[in-house]
Backbone as a printed PyTorch tensor [residue, N CA C, xyz], in Angstrom:
tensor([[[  0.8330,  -1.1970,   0.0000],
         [  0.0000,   0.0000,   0.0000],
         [  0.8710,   1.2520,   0.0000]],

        [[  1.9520,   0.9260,   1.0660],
         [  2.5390,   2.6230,   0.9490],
         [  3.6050,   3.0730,  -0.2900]],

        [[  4.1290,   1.9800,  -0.6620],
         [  4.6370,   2.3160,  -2.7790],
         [  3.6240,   2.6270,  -3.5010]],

        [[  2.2890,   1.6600,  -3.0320],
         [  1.2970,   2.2630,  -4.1390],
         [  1.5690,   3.7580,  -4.0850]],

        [[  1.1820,   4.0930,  -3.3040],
         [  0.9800,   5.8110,  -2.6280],
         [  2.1220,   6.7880,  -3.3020]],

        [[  3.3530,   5.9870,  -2.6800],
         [  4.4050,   6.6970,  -3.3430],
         [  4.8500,   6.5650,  -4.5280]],

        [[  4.2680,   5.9330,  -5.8060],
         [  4.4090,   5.3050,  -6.7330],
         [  3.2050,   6.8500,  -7.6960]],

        [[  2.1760,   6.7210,  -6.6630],
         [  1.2460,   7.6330,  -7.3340],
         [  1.8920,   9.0450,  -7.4120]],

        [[  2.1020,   9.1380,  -6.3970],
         [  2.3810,  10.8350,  -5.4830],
         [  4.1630,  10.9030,  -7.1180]],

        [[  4.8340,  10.0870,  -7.4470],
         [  6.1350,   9.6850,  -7.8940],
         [  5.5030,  10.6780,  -9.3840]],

        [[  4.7670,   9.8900,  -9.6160],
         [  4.3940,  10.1520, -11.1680],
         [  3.3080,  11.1500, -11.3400]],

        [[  2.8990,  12.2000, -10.3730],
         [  1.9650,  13.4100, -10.6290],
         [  3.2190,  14.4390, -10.6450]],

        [[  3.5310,  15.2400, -11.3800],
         [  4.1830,  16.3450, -10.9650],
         [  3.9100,  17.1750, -10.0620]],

        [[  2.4610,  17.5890,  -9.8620],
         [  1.7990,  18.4690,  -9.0070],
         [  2.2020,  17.7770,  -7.3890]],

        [[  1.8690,  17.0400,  -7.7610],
         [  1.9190,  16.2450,  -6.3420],
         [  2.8920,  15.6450,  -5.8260]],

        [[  4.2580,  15.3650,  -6.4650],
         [  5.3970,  15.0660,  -6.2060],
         [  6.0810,  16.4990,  -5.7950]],

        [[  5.8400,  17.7140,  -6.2950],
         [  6.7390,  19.2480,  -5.9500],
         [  5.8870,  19.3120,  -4.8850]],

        [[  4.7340,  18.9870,  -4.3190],
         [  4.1510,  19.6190,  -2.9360],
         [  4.3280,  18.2750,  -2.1090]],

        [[  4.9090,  17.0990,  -2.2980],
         [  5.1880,  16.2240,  -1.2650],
         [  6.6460,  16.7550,  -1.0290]],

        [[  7.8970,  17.5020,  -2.2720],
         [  8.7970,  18.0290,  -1.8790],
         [  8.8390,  19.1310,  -0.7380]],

        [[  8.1880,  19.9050,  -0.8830],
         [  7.3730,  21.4310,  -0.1390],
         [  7.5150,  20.9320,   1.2280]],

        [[  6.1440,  19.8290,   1.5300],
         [  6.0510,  19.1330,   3.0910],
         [  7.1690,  18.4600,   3.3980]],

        [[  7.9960,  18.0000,   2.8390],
         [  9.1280,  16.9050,   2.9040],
         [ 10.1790,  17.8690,   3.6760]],

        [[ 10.0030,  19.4740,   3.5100],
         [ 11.3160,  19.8120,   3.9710],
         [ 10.7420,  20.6100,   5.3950]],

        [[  9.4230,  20.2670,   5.5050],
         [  9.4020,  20.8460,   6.9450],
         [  9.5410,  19.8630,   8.1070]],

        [[ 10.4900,  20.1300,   9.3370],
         [ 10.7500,  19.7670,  10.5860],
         [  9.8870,  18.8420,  10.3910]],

        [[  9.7540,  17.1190,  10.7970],
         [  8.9440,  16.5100,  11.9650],
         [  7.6290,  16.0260,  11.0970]],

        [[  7.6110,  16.9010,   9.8870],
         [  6.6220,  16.0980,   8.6630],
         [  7.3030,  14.8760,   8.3520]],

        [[  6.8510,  13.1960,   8.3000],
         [  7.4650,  12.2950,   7.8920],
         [  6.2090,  11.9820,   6.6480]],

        [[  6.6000,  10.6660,   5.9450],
         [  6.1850,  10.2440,   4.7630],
         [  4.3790,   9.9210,   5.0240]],

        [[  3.8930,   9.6200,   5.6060],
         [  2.6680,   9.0590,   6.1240],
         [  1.9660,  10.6990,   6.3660]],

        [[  2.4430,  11.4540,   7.1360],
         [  1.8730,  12.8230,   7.0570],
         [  1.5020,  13.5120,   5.7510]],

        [[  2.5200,  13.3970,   5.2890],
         [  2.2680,  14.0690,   3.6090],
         [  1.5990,  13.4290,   3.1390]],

        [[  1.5110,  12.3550,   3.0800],
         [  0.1400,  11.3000,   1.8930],
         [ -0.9760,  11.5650,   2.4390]],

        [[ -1.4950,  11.6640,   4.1630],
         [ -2.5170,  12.4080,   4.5740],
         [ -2.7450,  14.0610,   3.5840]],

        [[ -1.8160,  14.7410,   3.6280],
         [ -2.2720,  15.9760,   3.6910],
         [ -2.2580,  15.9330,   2.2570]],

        [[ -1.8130,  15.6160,   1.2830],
         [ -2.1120,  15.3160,  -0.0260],
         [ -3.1020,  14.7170,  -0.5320]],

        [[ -3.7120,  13.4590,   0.5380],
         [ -4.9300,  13.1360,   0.3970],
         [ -6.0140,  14.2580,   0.4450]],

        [[ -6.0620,  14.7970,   1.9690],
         [ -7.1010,  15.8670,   2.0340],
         [ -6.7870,  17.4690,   1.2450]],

        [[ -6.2390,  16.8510,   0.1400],
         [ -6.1430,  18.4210,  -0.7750],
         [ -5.5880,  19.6050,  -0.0950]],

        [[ -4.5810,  19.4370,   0.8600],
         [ -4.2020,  20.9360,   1.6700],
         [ -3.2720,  22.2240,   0.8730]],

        [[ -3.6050,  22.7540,   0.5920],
         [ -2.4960,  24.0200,  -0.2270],
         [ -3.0650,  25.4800,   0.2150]],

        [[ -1.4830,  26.0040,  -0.3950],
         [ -1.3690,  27.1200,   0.3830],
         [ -3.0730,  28.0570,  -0.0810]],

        [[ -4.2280,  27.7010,  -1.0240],
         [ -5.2810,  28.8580,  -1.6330],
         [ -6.3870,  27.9020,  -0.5710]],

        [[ -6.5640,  26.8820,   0.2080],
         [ -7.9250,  26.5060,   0.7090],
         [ -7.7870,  26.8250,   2.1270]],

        [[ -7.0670,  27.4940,   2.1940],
         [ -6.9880,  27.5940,   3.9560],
         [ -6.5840,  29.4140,   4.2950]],

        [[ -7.2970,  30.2300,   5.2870],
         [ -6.6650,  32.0140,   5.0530],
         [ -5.5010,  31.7410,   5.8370]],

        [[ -4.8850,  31.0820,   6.0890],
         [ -3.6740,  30.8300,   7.0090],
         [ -3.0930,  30.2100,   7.5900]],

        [[ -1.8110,  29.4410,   7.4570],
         [ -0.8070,  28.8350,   7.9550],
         [ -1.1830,  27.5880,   8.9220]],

        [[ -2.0880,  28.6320,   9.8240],
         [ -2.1950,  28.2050,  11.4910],
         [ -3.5840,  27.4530,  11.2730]],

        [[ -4.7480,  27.7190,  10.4170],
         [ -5.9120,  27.2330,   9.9290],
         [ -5.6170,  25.8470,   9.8200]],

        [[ -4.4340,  26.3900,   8.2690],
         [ -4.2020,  24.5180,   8.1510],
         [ -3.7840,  23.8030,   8.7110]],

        [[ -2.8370,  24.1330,   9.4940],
         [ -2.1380,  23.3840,  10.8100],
         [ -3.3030,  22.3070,  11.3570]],

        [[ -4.4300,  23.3880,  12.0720],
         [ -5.3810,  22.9110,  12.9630],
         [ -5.9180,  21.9240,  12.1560]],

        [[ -6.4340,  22.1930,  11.0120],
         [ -7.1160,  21.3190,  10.3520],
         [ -6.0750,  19.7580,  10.3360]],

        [[ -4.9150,  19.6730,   9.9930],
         [ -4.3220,  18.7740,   9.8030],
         [ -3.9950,  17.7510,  10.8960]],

        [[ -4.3440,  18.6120,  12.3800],
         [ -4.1510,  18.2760,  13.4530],
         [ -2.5870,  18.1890,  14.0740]],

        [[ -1.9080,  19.2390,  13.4440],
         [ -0.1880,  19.6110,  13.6830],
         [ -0.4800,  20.8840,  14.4950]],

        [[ -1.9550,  21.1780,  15.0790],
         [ -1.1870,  22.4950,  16.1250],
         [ -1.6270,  21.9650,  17.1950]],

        [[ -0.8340,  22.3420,  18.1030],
         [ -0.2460,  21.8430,  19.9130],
         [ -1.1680,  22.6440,  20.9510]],

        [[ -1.7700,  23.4840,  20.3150],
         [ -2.6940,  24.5030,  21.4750],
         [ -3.5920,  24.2020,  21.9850]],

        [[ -4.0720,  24.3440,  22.9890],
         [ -5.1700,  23.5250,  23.9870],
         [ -6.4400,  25.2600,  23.6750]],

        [[ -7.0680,  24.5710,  23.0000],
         [ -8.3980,  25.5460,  22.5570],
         [ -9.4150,  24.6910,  23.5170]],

        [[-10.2810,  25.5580,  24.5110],
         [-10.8410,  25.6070,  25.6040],
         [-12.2410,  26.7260,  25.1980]],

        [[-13.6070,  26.4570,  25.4860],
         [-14.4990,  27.0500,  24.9900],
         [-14.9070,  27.5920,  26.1070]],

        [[-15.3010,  28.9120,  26.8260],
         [-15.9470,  29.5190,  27.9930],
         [-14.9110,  29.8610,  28.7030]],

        [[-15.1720,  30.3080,  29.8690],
         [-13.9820,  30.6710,  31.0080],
         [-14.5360,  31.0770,  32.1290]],

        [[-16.1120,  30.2120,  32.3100],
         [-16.3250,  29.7910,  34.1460],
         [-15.8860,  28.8400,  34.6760]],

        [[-15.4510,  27.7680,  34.0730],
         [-14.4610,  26.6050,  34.1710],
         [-13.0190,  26.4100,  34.5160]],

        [[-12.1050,  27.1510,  35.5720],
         [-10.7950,  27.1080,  35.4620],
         [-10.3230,  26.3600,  36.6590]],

        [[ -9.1320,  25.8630,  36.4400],
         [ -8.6120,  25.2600,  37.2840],
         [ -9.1250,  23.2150,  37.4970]],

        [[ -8.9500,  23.1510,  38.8150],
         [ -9.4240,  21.4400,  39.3340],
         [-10.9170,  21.4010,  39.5300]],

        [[-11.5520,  20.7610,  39.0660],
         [-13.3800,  20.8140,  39.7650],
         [-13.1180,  20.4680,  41.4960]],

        [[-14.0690,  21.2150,  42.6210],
         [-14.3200,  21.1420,  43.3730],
         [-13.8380,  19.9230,  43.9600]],

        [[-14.4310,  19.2710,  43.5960],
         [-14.0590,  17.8920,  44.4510],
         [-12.7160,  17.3320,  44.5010]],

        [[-11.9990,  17.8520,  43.7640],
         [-10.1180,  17.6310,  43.7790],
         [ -9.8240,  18.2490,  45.2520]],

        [[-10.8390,  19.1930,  45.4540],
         [ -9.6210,  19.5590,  46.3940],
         [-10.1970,  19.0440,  48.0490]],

        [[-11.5930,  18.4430,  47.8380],
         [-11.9810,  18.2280,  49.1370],
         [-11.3450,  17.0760,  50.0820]],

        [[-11.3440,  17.0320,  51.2140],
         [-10.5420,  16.2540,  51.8280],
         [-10.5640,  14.6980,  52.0610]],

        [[-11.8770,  14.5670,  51.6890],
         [-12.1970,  12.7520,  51.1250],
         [-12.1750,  12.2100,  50.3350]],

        [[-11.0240,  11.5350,  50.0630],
         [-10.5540,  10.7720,  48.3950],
         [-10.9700,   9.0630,  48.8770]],

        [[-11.3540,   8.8600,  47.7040],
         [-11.9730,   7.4170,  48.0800],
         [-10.6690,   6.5470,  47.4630]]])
């Protein structure tokens, strides 16, 4: 399966210069790029960098919705742990 892949990705031009592109960033390995080549990622479907990141699931940031929620829930800190 994964020559198929690279066999395909080998013989598109389009798609062999943008597996080059991902190939030279940090910590992208071979299995990443055939993902992101699968899901069509380039620099015109996304307004930014950090968009596609998220989408690809390569950004590290802990996105948290509201902010009455902070810290340990209540019961962390009460004095009866079972």
């Amino acid at each position: 399966m994964t020559t198929a892949i690279r066999q395909h990705i080998d013989n598109d031009p389009d798609l062999k210069c943008r597996r080059d592109l991902l190939d030279s960033i940090h910590g992208v390995g071979e299995k990443t790029i055939a993902l992101l080549l699968a899901f069509d990622i380039h620099s015109g479907r996304f307004a930014n960098s950090r968009k596609a990141a998220a989408f690809a699931g390569l950004d590290p940031r802990l996105h948290e919705s509201g902010s009455s929620v902070r810290g340990n829930p209540p019961l962390n800190d009460s004095p009866i742990h079972c």
